[in-house]
Coordinates of C-alpha atoms in Angstrom, one line a residue:
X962 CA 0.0 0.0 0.0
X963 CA 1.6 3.2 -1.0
X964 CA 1.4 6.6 1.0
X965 CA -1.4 7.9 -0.9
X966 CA -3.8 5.1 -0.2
X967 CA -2.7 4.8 3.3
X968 CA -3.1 8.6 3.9
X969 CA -6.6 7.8 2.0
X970 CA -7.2 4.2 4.4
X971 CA -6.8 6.4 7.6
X972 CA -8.9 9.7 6.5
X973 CA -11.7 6.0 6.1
X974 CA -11.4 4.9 9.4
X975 CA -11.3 8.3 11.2
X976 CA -14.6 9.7 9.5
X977 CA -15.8 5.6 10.5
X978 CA -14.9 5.9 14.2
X979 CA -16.2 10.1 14.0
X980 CA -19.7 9.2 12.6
X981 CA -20.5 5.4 12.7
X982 CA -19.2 4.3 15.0
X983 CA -20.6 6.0 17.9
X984 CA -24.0 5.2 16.4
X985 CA -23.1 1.6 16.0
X986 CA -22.2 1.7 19.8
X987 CA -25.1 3.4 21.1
X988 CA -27.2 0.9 19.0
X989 CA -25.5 -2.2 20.2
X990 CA -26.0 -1.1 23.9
X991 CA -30.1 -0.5 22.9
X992 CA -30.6 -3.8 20.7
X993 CA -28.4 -5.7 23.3
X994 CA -31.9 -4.8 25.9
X995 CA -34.1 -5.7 22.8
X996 CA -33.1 -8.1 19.9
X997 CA -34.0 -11.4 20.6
X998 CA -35.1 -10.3 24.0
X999 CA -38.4 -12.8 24.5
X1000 CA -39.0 -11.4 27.8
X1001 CA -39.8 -8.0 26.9
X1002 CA -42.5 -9.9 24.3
X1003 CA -43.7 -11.5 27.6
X1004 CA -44.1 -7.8 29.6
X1005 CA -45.9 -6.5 26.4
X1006 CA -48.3 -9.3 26.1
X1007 CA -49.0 -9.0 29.7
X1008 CA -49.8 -4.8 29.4
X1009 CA -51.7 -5.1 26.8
X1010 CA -53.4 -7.8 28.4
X1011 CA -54.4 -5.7 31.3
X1012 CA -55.0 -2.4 29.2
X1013 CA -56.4 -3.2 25.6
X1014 CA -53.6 -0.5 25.0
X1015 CA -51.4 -0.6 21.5
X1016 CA -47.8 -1.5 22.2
X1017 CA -44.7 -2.1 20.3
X1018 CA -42.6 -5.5 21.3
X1019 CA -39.8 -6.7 19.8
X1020 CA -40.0 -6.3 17.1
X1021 CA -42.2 -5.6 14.1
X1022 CA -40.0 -7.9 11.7
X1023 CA -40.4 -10.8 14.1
X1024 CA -43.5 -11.0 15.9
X1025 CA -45.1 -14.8 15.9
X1026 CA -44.0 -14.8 19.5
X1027 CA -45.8 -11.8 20.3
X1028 CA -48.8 -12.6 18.4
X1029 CA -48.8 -16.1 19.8
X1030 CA -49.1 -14.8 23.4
X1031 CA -52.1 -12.3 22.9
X1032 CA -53.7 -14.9 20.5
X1033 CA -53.4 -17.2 23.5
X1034 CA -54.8 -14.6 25.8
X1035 CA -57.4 -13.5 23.7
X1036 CA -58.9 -17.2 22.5
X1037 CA -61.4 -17.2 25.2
X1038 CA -63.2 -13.9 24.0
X1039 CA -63.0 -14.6 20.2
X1040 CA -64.8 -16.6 17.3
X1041 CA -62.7 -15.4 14.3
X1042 CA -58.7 -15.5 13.4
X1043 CA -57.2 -13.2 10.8
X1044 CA -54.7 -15.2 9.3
X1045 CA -51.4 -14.2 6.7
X1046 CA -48.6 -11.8 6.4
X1047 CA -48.3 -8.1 6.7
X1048 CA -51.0 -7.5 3.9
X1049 CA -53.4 -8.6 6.0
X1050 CA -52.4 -6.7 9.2
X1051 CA -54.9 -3.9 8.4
X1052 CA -57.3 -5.4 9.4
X1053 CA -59.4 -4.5 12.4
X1054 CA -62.5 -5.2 14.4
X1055 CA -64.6 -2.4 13.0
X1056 CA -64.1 -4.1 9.7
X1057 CA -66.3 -7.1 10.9
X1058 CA -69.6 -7.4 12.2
X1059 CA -70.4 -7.3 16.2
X1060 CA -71.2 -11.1 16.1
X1061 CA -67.5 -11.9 15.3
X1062 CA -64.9 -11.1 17.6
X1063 CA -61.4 -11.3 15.8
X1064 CA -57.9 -11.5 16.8
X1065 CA -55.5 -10.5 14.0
X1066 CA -52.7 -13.2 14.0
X1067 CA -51.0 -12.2 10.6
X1068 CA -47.4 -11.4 11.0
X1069 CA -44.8 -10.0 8.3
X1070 CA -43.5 -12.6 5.9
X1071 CA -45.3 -15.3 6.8
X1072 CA -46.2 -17.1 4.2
X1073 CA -49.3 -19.3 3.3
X1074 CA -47.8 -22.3 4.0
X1075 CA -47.3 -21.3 7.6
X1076 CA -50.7 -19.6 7.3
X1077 CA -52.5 -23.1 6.6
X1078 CA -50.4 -25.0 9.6
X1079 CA -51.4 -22.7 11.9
X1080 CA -55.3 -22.4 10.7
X1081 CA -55.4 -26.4 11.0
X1082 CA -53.8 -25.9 14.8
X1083 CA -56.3 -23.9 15.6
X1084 CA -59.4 -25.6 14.0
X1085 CA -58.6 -28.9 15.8
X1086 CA -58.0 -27.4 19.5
X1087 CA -60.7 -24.8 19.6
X1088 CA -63.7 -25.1 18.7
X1089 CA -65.1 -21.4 19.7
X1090 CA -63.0 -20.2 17.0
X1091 CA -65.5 -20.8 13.8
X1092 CA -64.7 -18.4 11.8
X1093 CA -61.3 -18.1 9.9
X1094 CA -60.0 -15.3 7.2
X1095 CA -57.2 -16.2 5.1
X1096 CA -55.6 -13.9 2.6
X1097 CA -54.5 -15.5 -1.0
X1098 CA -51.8 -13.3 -1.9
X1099 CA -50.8 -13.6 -5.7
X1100 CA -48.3 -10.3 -5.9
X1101 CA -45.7 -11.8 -2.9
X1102 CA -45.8 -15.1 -5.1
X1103 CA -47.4 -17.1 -1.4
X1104 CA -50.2 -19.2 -3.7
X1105 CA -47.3 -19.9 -5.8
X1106 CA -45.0 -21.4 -3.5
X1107 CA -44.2 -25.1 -3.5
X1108 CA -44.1 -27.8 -0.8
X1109 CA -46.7 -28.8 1.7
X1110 CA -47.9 -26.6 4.9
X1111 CA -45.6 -27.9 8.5
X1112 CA -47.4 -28.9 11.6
X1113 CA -47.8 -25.8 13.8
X1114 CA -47.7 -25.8 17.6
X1115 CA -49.2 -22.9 19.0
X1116 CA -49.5 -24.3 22.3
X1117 CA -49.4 -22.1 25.4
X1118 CA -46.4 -24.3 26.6
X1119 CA -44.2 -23.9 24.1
X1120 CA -44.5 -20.3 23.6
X1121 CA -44.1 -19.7 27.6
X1122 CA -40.9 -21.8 27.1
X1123 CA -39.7 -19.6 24.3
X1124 CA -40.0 -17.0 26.7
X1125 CA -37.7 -19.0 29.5
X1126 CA -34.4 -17.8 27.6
X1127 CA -34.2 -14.0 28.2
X1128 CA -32.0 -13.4 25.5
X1129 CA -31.8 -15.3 22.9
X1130 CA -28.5 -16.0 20.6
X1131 CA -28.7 -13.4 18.0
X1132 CA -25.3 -13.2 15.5
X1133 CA -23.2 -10.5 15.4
X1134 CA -23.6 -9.7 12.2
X1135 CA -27.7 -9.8 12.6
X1136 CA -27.1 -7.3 15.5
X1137 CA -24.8 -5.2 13.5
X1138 CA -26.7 -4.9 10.1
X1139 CA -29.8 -3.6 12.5
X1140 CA -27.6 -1.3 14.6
X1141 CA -26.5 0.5 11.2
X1142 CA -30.6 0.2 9.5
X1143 CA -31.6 3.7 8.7
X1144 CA -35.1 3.0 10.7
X1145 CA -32.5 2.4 13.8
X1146 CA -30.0 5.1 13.2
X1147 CA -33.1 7.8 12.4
X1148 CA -34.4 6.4 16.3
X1149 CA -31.3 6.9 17.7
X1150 CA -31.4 10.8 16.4
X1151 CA -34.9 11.2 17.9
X1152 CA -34.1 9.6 21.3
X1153 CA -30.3 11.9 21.1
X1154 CA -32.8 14.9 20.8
X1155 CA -35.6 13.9 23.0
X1156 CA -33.1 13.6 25.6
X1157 CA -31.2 16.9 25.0
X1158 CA -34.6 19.1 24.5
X1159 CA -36.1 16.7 28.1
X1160 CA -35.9 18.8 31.4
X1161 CA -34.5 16.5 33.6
X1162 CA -32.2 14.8 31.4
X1163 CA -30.9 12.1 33.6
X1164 CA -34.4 10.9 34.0
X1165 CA -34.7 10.6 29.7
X1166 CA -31.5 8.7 29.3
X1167 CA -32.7 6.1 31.7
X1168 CA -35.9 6.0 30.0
X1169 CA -34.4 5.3 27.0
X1170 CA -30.9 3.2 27.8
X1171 CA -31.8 1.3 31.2
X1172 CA -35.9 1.1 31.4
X1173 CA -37.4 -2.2 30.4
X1174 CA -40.2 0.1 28.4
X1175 CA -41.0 3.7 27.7
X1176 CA -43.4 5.3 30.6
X1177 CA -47.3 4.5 29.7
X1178 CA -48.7 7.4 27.5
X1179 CA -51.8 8.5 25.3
X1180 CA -52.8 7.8 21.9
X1181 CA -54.8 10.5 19.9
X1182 CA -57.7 8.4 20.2
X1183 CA -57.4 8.3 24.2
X1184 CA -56.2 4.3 23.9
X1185 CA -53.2 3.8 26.3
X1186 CA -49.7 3.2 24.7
X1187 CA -46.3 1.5 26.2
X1188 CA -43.6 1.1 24.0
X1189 CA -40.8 -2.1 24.9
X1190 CA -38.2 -1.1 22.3
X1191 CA -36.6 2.1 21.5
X1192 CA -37.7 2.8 18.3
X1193 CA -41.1 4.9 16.9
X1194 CA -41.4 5.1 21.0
X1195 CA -44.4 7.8 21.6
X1196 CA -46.0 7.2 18.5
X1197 CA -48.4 4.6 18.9
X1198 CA -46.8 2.6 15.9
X1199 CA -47.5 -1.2 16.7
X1200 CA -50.4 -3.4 17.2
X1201 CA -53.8 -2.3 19.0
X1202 CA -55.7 -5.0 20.9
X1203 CA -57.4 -6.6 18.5
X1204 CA -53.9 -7.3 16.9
X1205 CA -54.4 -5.4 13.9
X1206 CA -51.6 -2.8 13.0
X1207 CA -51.7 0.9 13.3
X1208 CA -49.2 1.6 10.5
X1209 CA -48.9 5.3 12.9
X1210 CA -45.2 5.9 11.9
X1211 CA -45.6 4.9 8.2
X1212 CA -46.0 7.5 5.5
X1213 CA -48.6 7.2 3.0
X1214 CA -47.5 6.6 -0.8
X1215 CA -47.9 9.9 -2.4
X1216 CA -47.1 9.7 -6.1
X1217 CA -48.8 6.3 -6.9
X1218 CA -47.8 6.2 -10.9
X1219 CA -44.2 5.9 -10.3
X1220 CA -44.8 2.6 -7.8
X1221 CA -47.3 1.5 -10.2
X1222 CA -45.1 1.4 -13.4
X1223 CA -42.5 0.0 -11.5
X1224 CA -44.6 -3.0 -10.2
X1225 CA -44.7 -4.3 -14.1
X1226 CA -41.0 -3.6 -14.3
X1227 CA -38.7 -7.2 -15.1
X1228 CA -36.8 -6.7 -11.9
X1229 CA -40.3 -6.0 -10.1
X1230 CA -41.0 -8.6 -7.2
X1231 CA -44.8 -8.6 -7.8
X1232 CA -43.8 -9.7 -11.9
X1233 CA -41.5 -12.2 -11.3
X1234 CA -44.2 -14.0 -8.2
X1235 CA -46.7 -13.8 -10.8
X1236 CA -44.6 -15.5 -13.5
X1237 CA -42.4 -18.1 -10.8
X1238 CA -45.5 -20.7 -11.3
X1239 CA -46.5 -19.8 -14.7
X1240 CA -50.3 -18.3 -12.6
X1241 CA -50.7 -21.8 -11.1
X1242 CA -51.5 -22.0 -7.4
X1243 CA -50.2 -24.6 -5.4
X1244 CA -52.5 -27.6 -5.4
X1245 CA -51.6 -28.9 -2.1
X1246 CA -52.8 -25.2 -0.6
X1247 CA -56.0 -25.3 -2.2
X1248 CA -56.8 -28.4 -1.1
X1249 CA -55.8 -28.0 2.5
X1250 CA -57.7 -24.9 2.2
X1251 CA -60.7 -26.4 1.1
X1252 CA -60.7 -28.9 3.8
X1253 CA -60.4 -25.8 6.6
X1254 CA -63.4 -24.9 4.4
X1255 CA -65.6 -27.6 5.0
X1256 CA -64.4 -28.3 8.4
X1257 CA -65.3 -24.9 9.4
X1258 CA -68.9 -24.8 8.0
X1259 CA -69.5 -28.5 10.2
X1260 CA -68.3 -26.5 13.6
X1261 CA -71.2 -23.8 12.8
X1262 CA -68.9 -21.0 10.7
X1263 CA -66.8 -20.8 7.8
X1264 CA -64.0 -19.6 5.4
X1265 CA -62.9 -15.8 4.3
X1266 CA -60.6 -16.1 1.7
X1267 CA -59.5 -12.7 0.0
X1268 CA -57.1 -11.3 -2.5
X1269 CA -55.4 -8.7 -0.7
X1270 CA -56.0 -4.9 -2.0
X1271 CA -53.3 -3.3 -4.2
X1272 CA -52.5 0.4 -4.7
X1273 CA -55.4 2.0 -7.1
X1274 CA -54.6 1.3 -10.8
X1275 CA -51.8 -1.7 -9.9
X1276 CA -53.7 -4.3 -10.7
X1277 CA -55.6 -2.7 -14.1
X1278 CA -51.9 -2.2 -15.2
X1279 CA -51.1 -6.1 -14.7
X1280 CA -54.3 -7.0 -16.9
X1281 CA -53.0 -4.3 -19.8
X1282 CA -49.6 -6.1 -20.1
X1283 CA -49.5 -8.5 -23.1
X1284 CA -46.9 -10.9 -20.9
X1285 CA -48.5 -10.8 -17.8
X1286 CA -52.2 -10.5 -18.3
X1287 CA -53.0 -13.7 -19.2
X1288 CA -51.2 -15.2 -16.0
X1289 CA -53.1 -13.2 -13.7
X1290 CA -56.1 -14.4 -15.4
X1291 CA -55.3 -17.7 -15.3
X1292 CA -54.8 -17.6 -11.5
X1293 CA -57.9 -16.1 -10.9
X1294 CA -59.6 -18.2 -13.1
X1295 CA -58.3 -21.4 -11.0
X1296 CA -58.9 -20.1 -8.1
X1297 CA -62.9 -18.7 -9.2
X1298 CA -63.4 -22.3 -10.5
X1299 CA -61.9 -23.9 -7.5
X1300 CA -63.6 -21.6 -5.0
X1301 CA -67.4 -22.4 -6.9
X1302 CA -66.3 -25.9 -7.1
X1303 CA -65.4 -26.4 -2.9
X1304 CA -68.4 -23.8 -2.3
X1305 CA -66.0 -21.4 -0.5
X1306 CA -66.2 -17.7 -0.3
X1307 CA -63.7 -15.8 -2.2
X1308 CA -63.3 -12.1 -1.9
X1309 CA -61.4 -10.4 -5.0
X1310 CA -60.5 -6.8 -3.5
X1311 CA -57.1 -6.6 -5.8
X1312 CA -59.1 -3.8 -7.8
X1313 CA -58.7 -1.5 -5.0
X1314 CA -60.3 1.4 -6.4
X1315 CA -63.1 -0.7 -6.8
X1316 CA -64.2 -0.1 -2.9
X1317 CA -63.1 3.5 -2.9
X1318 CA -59.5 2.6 -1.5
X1319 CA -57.5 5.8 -2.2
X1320 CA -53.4 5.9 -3.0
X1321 CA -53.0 7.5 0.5
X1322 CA -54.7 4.4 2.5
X1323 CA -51.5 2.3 1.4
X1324 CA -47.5 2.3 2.6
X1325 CA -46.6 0.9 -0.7
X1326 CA -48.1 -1.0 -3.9
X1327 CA -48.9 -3.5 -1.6
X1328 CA -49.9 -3.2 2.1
X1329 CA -53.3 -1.2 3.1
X1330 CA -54.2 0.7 5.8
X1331 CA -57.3 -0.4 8.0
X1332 CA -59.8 2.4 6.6
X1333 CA -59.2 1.0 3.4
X1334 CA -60.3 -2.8 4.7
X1335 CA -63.2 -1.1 6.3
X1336 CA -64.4 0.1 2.9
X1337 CA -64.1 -3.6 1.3
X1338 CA -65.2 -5.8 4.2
X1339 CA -68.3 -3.1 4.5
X1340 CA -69.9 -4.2 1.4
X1341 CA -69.0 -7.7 1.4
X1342 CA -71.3 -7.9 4.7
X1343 CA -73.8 -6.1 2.9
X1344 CA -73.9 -9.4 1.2
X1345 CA -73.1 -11.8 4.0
X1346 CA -75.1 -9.9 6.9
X1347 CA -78.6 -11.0 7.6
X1348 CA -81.5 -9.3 9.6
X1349 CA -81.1 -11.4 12.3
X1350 CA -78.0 -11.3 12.4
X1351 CA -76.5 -14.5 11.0
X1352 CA -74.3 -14.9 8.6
X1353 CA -75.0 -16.8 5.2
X1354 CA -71.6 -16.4 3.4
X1355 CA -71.8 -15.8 -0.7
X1356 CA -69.3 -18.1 -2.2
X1357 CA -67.0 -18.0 -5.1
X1358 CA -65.6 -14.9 -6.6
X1359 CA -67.2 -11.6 -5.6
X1360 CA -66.8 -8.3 -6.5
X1361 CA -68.4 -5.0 -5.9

């Protein structure tokens, strides 16, 4: 290494240990109280538990622990389960009629395989859940995806036991690459701030650095909040008690024509799911679906299955491509026939627009907020909802 590049090496590794690395430190000493940290999952279970508050555990990219506990908690009060990944996490109570009490299990990235393990796991052990909704997501490729659903164990004694081990082995590296995430370093600002503007500043950096959990707060809407990690804390951002998501520190997509040309793009995620399976749905799923079908309706409720909403327009632009058109067809074509065939309802709300979604009721092309679900679940009970107030569930494909 000559002098120049050595001159140029050390000029690296001073700006490095001026700017990074401080946050890197500060970071590690936060996620080392949070990452893999099951016993702060156990303390937010338990406070939402006794407050129907909204909380934030660690953390929102791995929450089946978290989910696992309040579904646990919650099983005696409901009738309906809201299954799927973090399309379906919009979801919320108001969305469904008074007779069905819901708990909103989805969790980001879990796909349907997982989805159908865990619907089965449910079915067999309790029966006062009758009613399950299950979204069919053809843009993440899940319908597409090969192999057969695993056994799930959701019982209450293997979750507690997950929460035995207060910290649990998370690599290095892991703890690194989330130390230096920009949703982690943009925290670390806010909390550096919140703690030079707070009065009593001894008092904020313990709040922060040495507290299991922020102090209990407010929520515009008068619902209590407690925060167990460090980041979006005062915000309200994590799941409300009813398990659906708030989305409260996500901005709203504001210029939907770029994402929406982008989405047919050939290095677009949504166009190479579509095209992985050539529009054919695993058969294994839609069998194992059609049994939780029928095996519902004998235990007195039924089915929901849905095509999760996409931003306004996404979906027309799909059915104007000349490549990818007829692949979306044929997927909704098999799964129309199959739905009319196994008499299960099936709830096409990809058109978004459709139900009077609007751009700013999404994050991206592909997760929507809960006043956009309110809109599409609305008029599918207009359908579904009796007088009385039973439910006779339409079957196959429906549309506005």
């Amino acid at each position: 290494m000559n002098t120049r590049h050595k001159h140029y090496f050390r000029i690296l590794i001073i700006s490095f240990c001026a700017t990074l690395l401080p946050v890197l430190v500060l970071n590690m000493i936060l996620l080392n109280d949070t990452l893999g940290n099951n016993q702060k999952v156990l303390l937010a279970s338990q406070w939402q538990q006794r407050t129907q508050g909204i909380t934030y555990a660690p953390t929102l990219s791995d929450t089946h622990l978290f989910k696992t506990l309040r579904l646990l908690d919650r099983l005696s009060e409901i009738n309906t389960v809201v299954f799927g990944s973090s399309t379906a996490l919009g979801i919320a109570q108001q969305a469904f009629p008074d007779a069905l009490h819901l708990y909103n299990y989805a969790q980001t990235g879990h796909a349907l395989s997982s989805v159908i393990g865990e619907a089965e796991y449910i079915q067999r052990h309790y029966a006062n859940v009758k009613w399950l909704v299950i979204p069919l997501d053809w843009s993440l490729g899940f319908i597409y995806q090969q192999g057969t659903p695993p056994d799930a164990d959701l019982s209450a004694a293997t979750a507690m036991q997950a929460t035995q081990v207060q910290i649990k082995s998370v690599p290095l590296l892991e703890r690194i690459r989330d130390a230096l995430s920009y949703p982690r370093i943009s925290s670390l600002f806010e909390i550096l701030n919140n703690i030079r503007r707070a009065d009593d500043k001894t008092a904020a950096f313990s709040g922060y650095f040495l507290q299991d959990a922020s102090n209990d707060y407010r929520c515009a809407d008068g619902t209590p909040g407690k925060d167990f990690d460090t980041i979006y804390r005062g915000t309200c951002t994590g799941f409300r008690h009813d398990g659906s998501a708030t989305f409260a520190n996500s901005s709203r997509v504001g210029n939907p024509r770029s994402l929406i040309l982008a989405s047919t793009s050939s290095h677009s995620q949504y166009r190479q799911n579509l095209l992985s399976a050539d529009g054919s749905p695993n058969p294994v799923f839609l069998q194992r679906l059609a049994e939780l079908g029928k095996q519902a309706k004998q235990n007195g409720g039924g089915l929901i299955l849905f095509l999760p909403p996409l931003l306004p327009g996404m979906e027309v632009e799909f059915l104007r491509h000349p490549q990818l058109m007829p692949v979306l067809q044929k997927t909704k074509q098999i799964l129309a026939d199959w739905a009319k065939e196994n008499q299960l309802t099936l709830l096409d709300a990809g058109q978004s627009e459709r139900f009077d979604c609007r751009p700013d009721e999404f994050l991206d092309p592909h997760h929507a907020v809960s006043s956009c679900y309110n809109k599409i679940f609305q008029s599918f009970w207009r359908d579904a909802l009796r007088p009385d107030g039973t439910i006779s569930l339409p079957s196959a494909d429906l549309k506005p």
